mmCIF file of C-alpha atoms in Angstrom:
data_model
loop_
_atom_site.group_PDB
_atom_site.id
_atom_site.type_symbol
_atom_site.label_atom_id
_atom_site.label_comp_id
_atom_site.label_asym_id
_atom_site.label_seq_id
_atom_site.Cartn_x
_atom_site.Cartn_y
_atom_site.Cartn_z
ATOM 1 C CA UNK A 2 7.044 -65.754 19.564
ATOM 2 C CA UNK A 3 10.454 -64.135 18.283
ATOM 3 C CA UNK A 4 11.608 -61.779 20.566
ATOM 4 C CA UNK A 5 12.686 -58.490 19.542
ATOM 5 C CA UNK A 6 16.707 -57.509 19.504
ATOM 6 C CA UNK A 7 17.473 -54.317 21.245
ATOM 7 C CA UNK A 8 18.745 -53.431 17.809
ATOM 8 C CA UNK A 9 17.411 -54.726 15.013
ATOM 9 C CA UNK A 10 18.686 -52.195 12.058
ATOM 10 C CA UNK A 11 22.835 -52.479 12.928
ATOM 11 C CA UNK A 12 25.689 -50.632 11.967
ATOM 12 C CA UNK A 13 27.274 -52.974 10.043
ATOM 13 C CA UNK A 14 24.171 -53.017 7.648
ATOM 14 C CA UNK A 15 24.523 -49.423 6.959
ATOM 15 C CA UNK A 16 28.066 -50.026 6.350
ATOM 16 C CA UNK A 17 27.278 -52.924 3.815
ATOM 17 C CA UNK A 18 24.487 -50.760 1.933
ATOM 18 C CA UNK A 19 26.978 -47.437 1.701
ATOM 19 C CA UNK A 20 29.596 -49.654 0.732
ATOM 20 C CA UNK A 21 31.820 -48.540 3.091
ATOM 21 C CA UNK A 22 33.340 -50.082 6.426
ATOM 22 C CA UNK A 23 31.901 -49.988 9.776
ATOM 23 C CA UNK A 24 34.369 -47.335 11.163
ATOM 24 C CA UNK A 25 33.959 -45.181 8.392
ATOM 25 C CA UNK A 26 30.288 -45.162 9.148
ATOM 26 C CA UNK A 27 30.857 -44.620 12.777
ATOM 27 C CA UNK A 28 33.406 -41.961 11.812
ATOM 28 C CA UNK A 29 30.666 -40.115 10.233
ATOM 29 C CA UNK A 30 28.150 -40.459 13.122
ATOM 30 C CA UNK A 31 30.747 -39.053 15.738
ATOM 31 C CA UNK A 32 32.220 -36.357 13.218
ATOM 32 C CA UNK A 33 30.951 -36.264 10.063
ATOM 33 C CA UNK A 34 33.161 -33.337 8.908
ATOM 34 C CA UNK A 35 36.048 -35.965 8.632
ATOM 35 C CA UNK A 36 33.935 -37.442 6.185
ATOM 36 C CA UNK A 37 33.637 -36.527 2.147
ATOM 37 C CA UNK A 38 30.868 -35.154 1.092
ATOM 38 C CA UNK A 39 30.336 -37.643 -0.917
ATOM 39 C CA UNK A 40 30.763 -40.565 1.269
ATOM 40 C CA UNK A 41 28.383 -38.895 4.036
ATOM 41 C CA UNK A 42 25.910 -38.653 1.323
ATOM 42 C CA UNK A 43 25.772 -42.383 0.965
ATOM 43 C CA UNK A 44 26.014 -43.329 4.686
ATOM 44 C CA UNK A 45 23.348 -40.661 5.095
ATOM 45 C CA UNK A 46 21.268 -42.157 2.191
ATOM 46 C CA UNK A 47 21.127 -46.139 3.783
ATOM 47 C CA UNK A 48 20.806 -44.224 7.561
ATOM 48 C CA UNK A 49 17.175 -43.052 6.118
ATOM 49 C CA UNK A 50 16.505 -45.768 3.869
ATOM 50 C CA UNK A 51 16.693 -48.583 6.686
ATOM 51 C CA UNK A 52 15.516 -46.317 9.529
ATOM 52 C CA UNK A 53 18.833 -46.641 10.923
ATOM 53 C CA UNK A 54 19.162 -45.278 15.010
ATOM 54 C CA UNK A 55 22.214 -45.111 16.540
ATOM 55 C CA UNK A 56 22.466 -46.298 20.379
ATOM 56 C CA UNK A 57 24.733 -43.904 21.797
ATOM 57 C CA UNK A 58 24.759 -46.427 25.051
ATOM 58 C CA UNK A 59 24.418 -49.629 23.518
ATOM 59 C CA UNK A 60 28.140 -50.239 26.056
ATOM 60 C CA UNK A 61 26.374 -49.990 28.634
ATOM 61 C CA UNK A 62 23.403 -52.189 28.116
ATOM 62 C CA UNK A 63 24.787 -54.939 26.654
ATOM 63 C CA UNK A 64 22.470 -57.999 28.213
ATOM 64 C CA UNK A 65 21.439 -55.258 30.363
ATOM 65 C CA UNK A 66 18.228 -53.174 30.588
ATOM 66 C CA UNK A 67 17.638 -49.671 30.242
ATOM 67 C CA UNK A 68 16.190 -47.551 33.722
ATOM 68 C CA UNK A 69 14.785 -45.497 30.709
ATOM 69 C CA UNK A 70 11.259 -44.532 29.535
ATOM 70 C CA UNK A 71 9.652 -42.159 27.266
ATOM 71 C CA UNK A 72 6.470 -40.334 26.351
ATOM 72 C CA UNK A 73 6.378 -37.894 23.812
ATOM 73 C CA UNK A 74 3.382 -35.364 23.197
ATOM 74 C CA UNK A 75 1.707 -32.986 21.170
ATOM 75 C CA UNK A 76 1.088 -30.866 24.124
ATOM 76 C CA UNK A 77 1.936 -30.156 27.824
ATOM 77 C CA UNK A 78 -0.042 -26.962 28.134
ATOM 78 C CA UNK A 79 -3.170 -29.779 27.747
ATOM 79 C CA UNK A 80 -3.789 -30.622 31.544
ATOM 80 C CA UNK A 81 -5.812 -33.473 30.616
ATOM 81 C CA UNK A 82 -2.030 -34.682 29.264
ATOM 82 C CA UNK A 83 -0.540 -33.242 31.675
ATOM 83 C CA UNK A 84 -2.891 -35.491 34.581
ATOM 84 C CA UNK A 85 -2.141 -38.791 32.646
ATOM 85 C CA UNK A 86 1.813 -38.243 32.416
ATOM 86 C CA UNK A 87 1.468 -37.790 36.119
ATOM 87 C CA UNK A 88 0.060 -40.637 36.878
ATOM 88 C CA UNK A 89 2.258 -42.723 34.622
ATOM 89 C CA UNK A 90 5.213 -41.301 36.101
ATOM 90 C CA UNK A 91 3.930 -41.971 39.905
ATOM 91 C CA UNK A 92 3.633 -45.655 38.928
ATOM 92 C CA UNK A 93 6.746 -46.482 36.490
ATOM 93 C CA UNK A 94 8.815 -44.384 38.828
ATOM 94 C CA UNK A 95 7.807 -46.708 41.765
ATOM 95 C CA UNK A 96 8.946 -49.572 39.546
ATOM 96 C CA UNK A 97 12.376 -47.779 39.283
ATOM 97 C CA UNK A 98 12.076 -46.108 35.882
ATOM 98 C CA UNK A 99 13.243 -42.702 34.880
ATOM 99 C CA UNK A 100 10.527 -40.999 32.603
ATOM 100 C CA UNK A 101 11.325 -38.712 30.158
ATOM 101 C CA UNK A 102 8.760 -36.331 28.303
ATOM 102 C CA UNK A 103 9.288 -34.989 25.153
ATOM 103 C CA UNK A 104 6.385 -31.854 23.196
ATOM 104 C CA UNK A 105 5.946 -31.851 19.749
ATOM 105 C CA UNK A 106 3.288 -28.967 19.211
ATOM 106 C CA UNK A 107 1.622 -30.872 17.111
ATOM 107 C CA UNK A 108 4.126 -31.422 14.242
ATOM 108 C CA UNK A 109 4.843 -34.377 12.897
ATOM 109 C CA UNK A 110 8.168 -33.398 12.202
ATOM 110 C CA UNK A 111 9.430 -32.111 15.583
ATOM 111 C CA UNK A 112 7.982 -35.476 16.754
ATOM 112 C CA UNK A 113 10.377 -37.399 14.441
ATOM 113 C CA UNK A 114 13.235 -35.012 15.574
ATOM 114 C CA UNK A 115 12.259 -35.825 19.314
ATOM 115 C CA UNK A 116 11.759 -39.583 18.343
ATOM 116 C CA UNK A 117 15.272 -40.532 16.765
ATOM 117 C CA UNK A 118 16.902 -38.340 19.737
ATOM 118 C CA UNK A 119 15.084 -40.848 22.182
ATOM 119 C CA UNK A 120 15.604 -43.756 20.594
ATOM 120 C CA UNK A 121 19.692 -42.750 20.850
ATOM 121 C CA UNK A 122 19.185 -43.505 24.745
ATOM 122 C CA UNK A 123 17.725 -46.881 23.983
ATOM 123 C CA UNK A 124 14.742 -46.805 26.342
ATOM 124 C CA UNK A 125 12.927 -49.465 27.746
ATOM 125 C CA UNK A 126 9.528 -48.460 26.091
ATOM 126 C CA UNK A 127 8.522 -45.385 24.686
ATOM 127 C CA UNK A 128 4.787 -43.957 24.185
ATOM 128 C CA UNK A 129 3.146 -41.763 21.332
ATOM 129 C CA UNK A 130 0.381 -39.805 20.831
ATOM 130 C CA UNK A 131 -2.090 -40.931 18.239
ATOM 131 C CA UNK A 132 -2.090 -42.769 15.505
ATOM 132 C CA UNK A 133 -0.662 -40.207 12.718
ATOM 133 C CA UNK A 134 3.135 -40.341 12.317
ATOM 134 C CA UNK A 135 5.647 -39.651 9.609
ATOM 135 C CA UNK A 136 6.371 -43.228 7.354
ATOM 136 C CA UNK A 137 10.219 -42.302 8.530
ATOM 137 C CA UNK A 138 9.219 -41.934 12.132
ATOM 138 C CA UNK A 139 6.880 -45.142 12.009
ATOM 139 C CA UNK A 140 10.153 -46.970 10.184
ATOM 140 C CA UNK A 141 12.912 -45.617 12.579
ATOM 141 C CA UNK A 142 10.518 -46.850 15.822
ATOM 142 C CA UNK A 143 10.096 -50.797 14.140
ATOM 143 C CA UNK A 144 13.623 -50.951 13.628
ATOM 144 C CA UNK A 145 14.669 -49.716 16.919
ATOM 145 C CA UNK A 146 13.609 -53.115 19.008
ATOM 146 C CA UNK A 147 11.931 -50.822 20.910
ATOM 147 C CA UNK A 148 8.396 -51.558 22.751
ATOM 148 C CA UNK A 149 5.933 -48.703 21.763
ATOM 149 C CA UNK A 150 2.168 -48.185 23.454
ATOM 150 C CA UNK A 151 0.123 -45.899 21.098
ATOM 151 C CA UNK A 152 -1.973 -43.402 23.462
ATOM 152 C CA UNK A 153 -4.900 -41.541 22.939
ATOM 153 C CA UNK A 154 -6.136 -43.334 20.388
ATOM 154 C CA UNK A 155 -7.473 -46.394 19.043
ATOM 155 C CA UNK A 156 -9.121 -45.877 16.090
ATOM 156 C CA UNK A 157 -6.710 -46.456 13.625
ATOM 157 C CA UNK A 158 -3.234 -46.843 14.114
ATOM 158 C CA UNK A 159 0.371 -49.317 13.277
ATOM 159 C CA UNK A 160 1.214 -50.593 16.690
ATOM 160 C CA UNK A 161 -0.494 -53.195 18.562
ATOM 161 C CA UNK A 162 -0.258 -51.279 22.075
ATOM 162 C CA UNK A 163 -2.911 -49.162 21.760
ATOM 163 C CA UNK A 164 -4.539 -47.277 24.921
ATOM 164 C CA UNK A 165 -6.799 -44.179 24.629
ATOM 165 C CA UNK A 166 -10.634 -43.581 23.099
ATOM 166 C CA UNK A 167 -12.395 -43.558 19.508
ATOM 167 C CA UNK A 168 -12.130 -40.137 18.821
ATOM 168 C CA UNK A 169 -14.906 -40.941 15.651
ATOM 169 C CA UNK A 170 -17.247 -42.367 18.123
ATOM 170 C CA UNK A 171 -16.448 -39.093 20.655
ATOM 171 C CA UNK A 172 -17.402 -36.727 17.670
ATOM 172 C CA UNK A 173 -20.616 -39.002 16.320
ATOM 173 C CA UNK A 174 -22.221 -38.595 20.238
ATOM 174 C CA UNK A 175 -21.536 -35.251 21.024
ATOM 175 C CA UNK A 176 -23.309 -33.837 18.051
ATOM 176 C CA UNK A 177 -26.141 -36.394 18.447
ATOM 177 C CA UNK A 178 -26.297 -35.428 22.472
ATOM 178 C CA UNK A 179 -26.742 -31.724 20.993
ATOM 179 C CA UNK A 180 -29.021 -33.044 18.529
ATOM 180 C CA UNK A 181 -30.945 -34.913 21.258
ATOM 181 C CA UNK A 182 -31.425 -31.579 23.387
ATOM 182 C CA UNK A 183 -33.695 -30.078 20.735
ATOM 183 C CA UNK A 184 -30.307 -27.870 18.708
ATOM 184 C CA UNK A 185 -30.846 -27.584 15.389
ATOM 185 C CA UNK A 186 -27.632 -25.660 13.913
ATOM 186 C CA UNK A 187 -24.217 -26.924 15.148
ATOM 187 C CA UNK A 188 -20.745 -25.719 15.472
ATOM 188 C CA UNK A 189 -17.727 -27.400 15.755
ATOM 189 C CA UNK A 190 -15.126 -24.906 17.393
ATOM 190 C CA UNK A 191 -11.520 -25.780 17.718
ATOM 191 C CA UNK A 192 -8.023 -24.379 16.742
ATOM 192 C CA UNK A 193 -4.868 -25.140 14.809
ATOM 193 C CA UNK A 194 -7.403 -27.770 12.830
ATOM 194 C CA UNK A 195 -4.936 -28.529 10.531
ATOM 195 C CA UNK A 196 -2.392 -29.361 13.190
ATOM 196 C CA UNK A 197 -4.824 -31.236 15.735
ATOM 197 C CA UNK A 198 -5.540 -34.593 13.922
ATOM 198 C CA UNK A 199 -7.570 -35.954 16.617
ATOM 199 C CA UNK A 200 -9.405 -33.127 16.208
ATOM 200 C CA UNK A 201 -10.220 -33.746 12.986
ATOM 201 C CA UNK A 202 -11.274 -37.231 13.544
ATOM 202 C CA UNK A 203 -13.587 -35.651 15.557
ATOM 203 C CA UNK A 204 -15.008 -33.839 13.405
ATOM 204 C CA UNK A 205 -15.410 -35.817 10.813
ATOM 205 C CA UNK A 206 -17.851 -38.161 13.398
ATOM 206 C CA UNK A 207 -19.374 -34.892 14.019
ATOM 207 C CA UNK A 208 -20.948 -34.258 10.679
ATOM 208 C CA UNK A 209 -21.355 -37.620 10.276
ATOM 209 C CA UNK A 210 -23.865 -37.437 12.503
ATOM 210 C CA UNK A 211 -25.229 -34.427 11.336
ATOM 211 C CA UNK A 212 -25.467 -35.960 7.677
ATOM 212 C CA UNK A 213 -27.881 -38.678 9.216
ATOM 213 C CA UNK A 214 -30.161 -36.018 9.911
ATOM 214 C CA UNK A 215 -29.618 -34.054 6.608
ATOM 215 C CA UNK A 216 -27.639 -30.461 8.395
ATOM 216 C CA UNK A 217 -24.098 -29.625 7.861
ATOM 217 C CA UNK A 218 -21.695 -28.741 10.874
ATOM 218 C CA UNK A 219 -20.383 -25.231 10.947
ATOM 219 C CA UNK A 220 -16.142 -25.293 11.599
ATOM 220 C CA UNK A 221 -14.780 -22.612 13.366
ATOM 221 C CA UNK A 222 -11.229 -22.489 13.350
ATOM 222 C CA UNK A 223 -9.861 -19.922 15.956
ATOM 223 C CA UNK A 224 -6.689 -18.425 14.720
ATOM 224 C CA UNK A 225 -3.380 -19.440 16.450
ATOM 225 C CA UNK A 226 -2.618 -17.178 19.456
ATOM 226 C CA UNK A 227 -0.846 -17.272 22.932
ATOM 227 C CA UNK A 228 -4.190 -16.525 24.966
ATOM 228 C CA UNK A 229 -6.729 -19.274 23.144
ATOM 229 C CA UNK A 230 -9.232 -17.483 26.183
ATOM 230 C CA UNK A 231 -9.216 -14.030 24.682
ATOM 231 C CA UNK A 232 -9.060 -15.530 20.929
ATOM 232 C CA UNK A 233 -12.268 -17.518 21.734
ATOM 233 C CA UNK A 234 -14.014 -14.875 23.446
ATOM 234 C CA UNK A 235 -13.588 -12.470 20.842
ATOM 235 C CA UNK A 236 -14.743 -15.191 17.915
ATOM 236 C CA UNK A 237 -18.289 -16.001 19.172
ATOM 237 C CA UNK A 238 -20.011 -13.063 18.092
ATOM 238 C CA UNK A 239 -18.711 -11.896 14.950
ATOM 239 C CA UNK A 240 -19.819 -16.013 14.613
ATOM 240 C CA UNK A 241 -23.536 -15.786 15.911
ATOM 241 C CA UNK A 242 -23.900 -12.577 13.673
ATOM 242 C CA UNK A 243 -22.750 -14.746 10.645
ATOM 243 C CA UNK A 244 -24.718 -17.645 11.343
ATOM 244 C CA UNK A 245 -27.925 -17.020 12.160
ATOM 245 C CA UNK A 246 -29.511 -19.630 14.288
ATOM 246 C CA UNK A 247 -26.565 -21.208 15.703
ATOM 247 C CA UNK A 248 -28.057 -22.903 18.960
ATOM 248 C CA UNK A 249 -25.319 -25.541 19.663
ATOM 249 C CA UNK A 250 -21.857 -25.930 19.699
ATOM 250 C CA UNK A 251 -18.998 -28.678 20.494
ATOM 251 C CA UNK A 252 -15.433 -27.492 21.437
ATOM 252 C CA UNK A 253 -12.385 -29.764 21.049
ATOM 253 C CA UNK A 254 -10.793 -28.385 24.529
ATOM 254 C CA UNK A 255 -12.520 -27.317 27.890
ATOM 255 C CA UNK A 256 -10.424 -24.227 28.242
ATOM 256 C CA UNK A 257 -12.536 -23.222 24.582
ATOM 257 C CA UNK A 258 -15.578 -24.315 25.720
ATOM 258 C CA UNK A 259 -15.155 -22.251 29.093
ATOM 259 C CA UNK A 260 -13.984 -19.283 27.440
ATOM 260 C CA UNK A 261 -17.176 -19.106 25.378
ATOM 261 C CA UNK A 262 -19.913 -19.426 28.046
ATOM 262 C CA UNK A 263 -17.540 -16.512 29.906
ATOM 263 C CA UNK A 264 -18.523 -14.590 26.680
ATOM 264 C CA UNK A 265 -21.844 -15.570 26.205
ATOM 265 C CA UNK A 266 -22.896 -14.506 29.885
ATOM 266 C CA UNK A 267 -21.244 -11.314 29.406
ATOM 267 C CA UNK A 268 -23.360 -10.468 26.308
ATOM 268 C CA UNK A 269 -26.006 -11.895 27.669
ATOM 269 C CA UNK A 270 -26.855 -14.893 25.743
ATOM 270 C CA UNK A 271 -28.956 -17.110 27.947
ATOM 271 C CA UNK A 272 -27.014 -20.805 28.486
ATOM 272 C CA UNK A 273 -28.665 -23.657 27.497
ATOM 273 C CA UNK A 274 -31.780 -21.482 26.511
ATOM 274 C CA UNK A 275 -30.327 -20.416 23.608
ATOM 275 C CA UNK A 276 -27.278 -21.625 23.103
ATOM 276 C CA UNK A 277 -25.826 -24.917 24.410
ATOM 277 C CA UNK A 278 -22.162 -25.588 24.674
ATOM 278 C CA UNK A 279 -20.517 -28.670 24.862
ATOM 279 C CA UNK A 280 -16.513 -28.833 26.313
ATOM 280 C CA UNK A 281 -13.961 -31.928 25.577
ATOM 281 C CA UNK A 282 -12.001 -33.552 28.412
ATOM 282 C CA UNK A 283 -13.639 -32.751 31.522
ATOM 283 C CA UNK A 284 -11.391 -30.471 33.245
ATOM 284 C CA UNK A 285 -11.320 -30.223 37.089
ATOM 285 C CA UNK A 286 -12.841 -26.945 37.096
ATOM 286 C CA UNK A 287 -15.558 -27.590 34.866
ATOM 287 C CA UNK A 288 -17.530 -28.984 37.133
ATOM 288 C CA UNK A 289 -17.116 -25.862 39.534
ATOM 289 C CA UNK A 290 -17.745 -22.986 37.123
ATOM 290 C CA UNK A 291 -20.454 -20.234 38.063
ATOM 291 C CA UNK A 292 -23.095 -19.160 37.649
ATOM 292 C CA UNK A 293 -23.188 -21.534 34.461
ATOM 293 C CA UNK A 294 -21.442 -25.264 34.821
ATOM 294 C CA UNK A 295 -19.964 -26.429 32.073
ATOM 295 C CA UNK A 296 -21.241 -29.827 30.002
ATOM 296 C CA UNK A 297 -18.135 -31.812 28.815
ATOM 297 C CA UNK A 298 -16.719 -35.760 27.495
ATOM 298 C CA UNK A 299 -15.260 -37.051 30.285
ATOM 299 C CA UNK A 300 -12.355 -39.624 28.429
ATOM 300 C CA UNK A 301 -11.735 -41.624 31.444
ATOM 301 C CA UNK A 302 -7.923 -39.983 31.548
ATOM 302 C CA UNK A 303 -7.524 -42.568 35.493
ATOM 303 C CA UNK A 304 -8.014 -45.391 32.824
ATOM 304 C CA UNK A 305 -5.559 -44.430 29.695
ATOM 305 C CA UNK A 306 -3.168 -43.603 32.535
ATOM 306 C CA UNK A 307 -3.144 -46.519 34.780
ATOM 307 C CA UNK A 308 -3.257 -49.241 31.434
ATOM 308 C CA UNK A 309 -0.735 -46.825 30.057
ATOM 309 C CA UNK A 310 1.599 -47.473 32.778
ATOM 310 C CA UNK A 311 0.822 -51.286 33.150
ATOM 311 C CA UNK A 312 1.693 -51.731 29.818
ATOM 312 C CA UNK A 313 4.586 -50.079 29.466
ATOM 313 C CA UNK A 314 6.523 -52.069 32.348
ATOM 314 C CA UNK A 315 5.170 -55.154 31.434
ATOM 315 C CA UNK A 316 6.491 -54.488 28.020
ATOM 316 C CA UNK A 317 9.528 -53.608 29.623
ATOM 317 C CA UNK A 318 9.959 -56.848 31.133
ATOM 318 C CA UNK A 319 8.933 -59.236 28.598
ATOM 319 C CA UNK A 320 10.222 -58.339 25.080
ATOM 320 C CA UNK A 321 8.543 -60.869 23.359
ATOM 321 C CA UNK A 322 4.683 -59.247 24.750
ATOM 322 C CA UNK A 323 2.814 -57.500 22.289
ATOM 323 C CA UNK A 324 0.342 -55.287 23.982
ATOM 324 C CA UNK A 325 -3.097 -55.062 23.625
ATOM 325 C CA UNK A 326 -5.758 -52.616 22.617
ATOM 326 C CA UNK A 327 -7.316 -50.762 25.644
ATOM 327 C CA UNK A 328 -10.309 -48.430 24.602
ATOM 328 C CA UNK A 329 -11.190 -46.231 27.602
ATOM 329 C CA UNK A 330 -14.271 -45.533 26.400
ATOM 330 C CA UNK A 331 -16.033 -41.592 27.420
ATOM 331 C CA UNK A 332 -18.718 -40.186 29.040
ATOM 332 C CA UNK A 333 -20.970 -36.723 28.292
ATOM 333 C CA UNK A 334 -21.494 -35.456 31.118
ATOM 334 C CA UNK A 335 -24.775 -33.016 30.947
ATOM 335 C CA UNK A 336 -24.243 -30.021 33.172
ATOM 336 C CA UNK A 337 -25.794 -26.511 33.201
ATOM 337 C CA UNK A 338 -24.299 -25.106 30.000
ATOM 338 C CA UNK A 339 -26.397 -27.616 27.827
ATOM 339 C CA UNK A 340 -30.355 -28.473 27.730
ATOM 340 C CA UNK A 341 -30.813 -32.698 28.220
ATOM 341 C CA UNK A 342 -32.482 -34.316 25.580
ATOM 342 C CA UNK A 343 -35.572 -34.890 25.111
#
């Protein structure tokens, strides 16, 4: 198998499609206000057209290999992220790698931003989240030479290195689960939904399964806001009153999820009696919450970490190794805050 260059899209082929020397291209990289206008225009032009990165250390790896590697996220307020970039840090850190961690907030543009500054440091390998990206973003990272592992998902996606869960298949079981327990309207409660594109996968495996059985899923969208707690809280109610009959719901975090059965037992509302609720990545304190636990999908975060990790140094160490495609699988785990089924 061919093995990948460090740098497959060169200077000199910018150069040739601007129609302009090498130093005058490199001129413009370093200062381009001793450039025309007119010139950087070009230069800028075959830059984006061939997904052009420039290695601002390329001197000092020459033959050499970079102590380099880099995750970028959507999140680090997540600490189910936050638990799998600490475990991939303990281990490629052993190894002698630096990691560096980049957050997006869930645009795709900041991620491209972040991307091309990374890829200026040449790092060994460099991980994503998911498997939406930008066509520029997906172009600049195949042209770099360098390794990428996909993580979080692996349904879907343009790389071969692919570690994480089947976000359709998370979605599909947790509504029949709710199903299962004898709940017969659903809700589907998340934020930023047109942001979180996981979360949307989700979802659409979520009334997929409700389809089957002939109901429709309920989205609640939970306005942006600083304290997701207090903006969940305050949601459920005005939300029960609405929807009459609402007996199960599905969050896409555990801090949602949490912050619902804290308002539902303040109003109340008997949990699983009458309403169920569901949670999303299996936070530590989940499992500790009184008087009410709460139910959740465990995604097997020791797994996507420790493959995650592998991975990425063996990539590191032999350029010509693919990857492979590691689903994690999940688990629901049933506690207090939902009925079992039947």
């Amino acid at each position: 198998m061919r093995q990948r260059s460090r740098q497959i899209v060169k200077l000199d082929d910018v150069a040739g499609k601007a129609g302009v020397s090498p130093s005058t291209v490199s001129l413009y990289i370093r200062q381009p206000d001793r450039v025309s206008e007119k010139t950087g225009k070009k230069i800028q032009s075959a830059i984006d057209s061939l997904g052009y990165v420039h290695n601002k250390i390329a001197s000092q790896f020459t033959g050499g290999q970079s102590s380099n590697m880099a995750i970028v996220l959507p999140s680090l307020a997540n600490s189910f992220f936050s638990h799998v970039v600490q475990r991939i840090e303990s281990t490629v850190s052993a190894q002698g790698f630096q990691l560096s961690i980049a957050s997006h907030d869930h645009s795709l543009d900041k991620e491209e931003e972040q991307i091309r500054s990374i890829l200026q440091w040449s790092p060994a390998v460099i991980a994503i989240a998911g498997a939406d990206h930008k066509p520029s973003t997906l172009k600049m990272l195949r042209n770099s030479g360098v390794p990428v592992v996909q993580m979080w998902q692996v349904d879907g996606g343009a790389f071969p290195a692919q570690v994480g869960n089947n976000h359709t298949e998370i979605g599909y079981a947790a509504a029949r689960f709710l199903l299962d327990s004898g709940c017969q309207e659903l809700a589907y409660f998340t934020t930023r939904f047109e942001d979180d594109i996981r979360a949307r996968i989700r979802y659409a495996g979520f009334s997929r399964a409700l389809e089957e059985q002939g109901k429709s899923a309920l989205l609640v969208d939970i306005p942006r806001a600083e304290n997701i707690w207090q903006a969940s809280r305050e949601i459920l109610i005005p939300t029960l009153v609405k929807t009459r009959g609402l007996d199960g719901i599905f969050c896409t975090s555990d801090a949602i999820a949490t912050a619902l059965l804290m308002e539902a037992q303040s109003r109340g509302i008997a949990v699983p009696e009458k309403l169920s609720i569901l949670g999303y990545g299996d936070f530590p304190s989940s499992a500790w919450l009184s008087p009410v636990t709460l139910s959740s999908v465990n995604l097997n975060a020791s797994i996507i970490a420790a493959r995650t990790a592998e991975m990425m140094l063996r990539m590191s160490a032999d350029r010509s190794w693919q990857g492979d495609i590691v689903d994690a699988g999940f688990e629901i785990v049933p506690r207090g805050s939902t009925r079992l089924p039947f």
